[in-house]
Coordinates of C-alpha atoms in Angstrom, one line a residue:
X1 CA 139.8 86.4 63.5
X2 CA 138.7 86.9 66.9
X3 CA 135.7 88.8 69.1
X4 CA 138.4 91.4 70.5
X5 CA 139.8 91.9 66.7
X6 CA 136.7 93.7 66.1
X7 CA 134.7 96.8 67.6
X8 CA 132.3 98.3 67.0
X9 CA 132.2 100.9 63.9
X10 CA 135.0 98.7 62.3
X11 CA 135.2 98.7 58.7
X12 CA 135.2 95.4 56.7
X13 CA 137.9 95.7 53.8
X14 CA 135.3 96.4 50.3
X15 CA 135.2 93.2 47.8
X16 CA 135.1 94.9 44.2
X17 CA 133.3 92.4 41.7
X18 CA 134.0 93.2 38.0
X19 CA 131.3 94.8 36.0
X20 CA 128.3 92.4 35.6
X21 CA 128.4 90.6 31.7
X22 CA 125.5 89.3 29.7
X23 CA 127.3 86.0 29.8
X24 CA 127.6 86.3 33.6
X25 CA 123.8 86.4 33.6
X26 CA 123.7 82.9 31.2
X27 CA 125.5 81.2 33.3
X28 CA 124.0 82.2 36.6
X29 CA 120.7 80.8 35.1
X30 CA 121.7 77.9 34.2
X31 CA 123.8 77.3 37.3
X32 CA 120.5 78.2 39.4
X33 CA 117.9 77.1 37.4
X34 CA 116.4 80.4 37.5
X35 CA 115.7 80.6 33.4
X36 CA 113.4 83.8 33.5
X37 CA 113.9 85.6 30.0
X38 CA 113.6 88.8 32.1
X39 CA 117.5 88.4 32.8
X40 CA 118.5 87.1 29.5
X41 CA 116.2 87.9 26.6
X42 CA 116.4 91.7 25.4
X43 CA 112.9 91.7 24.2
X44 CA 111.4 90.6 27.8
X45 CA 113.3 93.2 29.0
X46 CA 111.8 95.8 27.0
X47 CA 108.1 94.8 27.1
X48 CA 108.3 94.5 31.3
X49 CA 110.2 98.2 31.0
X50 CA 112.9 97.0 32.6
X51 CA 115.3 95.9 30.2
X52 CA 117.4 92.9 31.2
X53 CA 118.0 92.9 35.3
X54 CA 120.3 90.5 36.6
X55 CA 119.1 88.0 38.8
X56 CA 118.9 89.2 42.5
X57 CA 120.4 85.8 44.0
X58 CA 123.6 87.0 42.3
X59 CA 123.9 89.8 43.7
X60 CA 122.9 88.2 46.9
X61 CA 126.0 85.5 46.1
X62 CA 128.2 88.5 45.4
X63 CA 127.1 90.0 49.1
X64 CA 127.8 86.4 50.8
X65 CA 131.5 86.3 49.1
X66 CA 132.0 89.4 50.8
X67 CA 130.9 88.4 54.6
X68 CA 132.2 84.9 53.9
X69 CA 136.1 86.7 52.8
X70 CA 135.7 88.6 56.4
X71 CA 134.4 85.7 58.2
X72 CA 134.7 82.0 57.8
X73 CA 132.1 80.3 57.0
X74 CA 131.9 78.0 60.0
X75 CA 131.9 81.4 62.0
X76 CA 128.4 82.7 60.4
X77 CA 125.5 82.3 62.4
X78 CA 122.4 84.3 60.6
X79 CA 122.3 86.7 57.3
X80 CA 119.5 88.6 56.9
X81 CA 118.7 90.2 53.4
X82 CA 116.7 92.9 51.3
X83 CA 116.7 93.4 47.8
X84 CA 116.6 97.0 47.0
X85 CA 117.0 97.7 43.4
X86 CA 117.5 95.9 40.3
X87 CA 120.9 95.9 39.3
X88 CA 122.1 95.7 35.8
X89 CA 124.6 94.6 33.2
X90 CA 127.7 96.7 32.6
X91 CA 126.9 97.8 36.5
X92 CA 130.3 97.1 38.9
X93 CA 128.8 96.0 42.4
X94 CA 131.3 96.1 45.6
X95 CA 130.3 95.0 48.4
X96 CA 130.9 96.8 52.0
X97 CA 130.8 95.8 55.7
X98 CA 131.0 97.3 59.3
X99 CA 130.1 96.2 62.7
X100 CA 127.6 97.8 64.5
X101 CA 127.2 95.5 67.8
X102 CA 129.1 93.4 69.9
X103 CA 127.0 90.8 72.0
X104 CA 127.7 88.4 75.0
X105 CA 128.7 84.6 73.9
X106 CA 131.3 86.3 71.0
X107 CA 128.3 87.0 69.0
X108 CA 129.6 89.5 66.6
X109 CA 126.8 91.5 64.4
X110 CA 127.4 93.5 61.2
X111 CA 125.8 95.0 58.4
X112 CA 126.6 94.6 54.8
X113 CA 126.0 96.4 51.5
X114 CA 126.1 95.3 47.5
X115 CA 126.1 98.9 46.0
X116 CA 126.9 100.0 42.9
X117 CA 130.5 102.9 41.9
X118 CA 127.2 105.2 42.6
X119 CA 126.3 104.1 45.6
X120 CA 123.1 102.9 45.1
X121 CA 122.5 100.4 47.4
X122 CA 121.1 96.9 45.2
X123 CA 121.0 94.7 48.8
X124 CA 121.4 95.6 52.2
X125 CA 122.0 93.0 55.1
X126 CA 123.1 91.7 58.6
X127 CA 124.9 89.0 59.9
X128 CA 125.7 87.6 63.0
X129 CA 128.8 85.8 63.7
X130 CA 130.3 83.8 66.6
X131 CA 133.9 84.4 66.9
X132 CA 136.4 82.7 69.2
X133 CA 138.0 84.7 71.7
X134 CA 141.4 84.9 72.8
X135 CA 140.7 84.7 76.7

């Protein structure tokens, strides 16, 4: 991809993740370490009012697949993230780009959504990539 592929208001294509499993959640934890019962133990869930959340760095992953299937890798300069709301199992996320500035030096900047089939936004970001040119 190059700096004049894109303009401004582009569209990224959307990345649809399958529905997010209890086993998902097992293995992200022990893949990241992050062993807080609150994503895996029903019980935990309950008492914080919560029931079990998935854990937001997943979603977060899920988010980075989606810039890094736009973009290469070696292209990405900066991602910038927020987490929004808790995202649960059974819940499908997709994940959604545009670009909303152009900058000198091929800097290309977007912004990029993990929502849910409801649209409820679970983390919002922006990137910025550099881009070769054509000229």
């Amino acid at each position: 991809m190059y700096f004049e592929d894109l303009q401004v208001g582009d569209l990224f294509p959307v990345l649809k993740k399958d529905p997010i499993t209890r086993v998902q959640l097992v293995r992200f934890a022990g893949a990241s370490g992050d062993f807080n019962p609150l994503h895996t133990v029903e019980e935990v869930g309950e008492q914080a009012g919560t029931g079990i959340i998935a854990h937001g760095m997943l979603i977060m992953g899920m988010l980075s697949q989606g810039v890094t299937t736009w973009i290469s890798r070696k292209n990405i300069k900066r991602i910038q993230v927020r987490f929004s709301k808790m995202t649960y199992p059974g819940e499908s996320i997709e994940i959604v780009g545009r670009v909303i500035e152009k900058k000198a030096d091929n800097l290309v900047v977007a912004e990029v959504l993990a929502k849910n089939c409801e649209g409820d936004i679970k983390v919002s970001g922006i990137f910025e990539a550099k881009l070769p040119s054509r000229v």
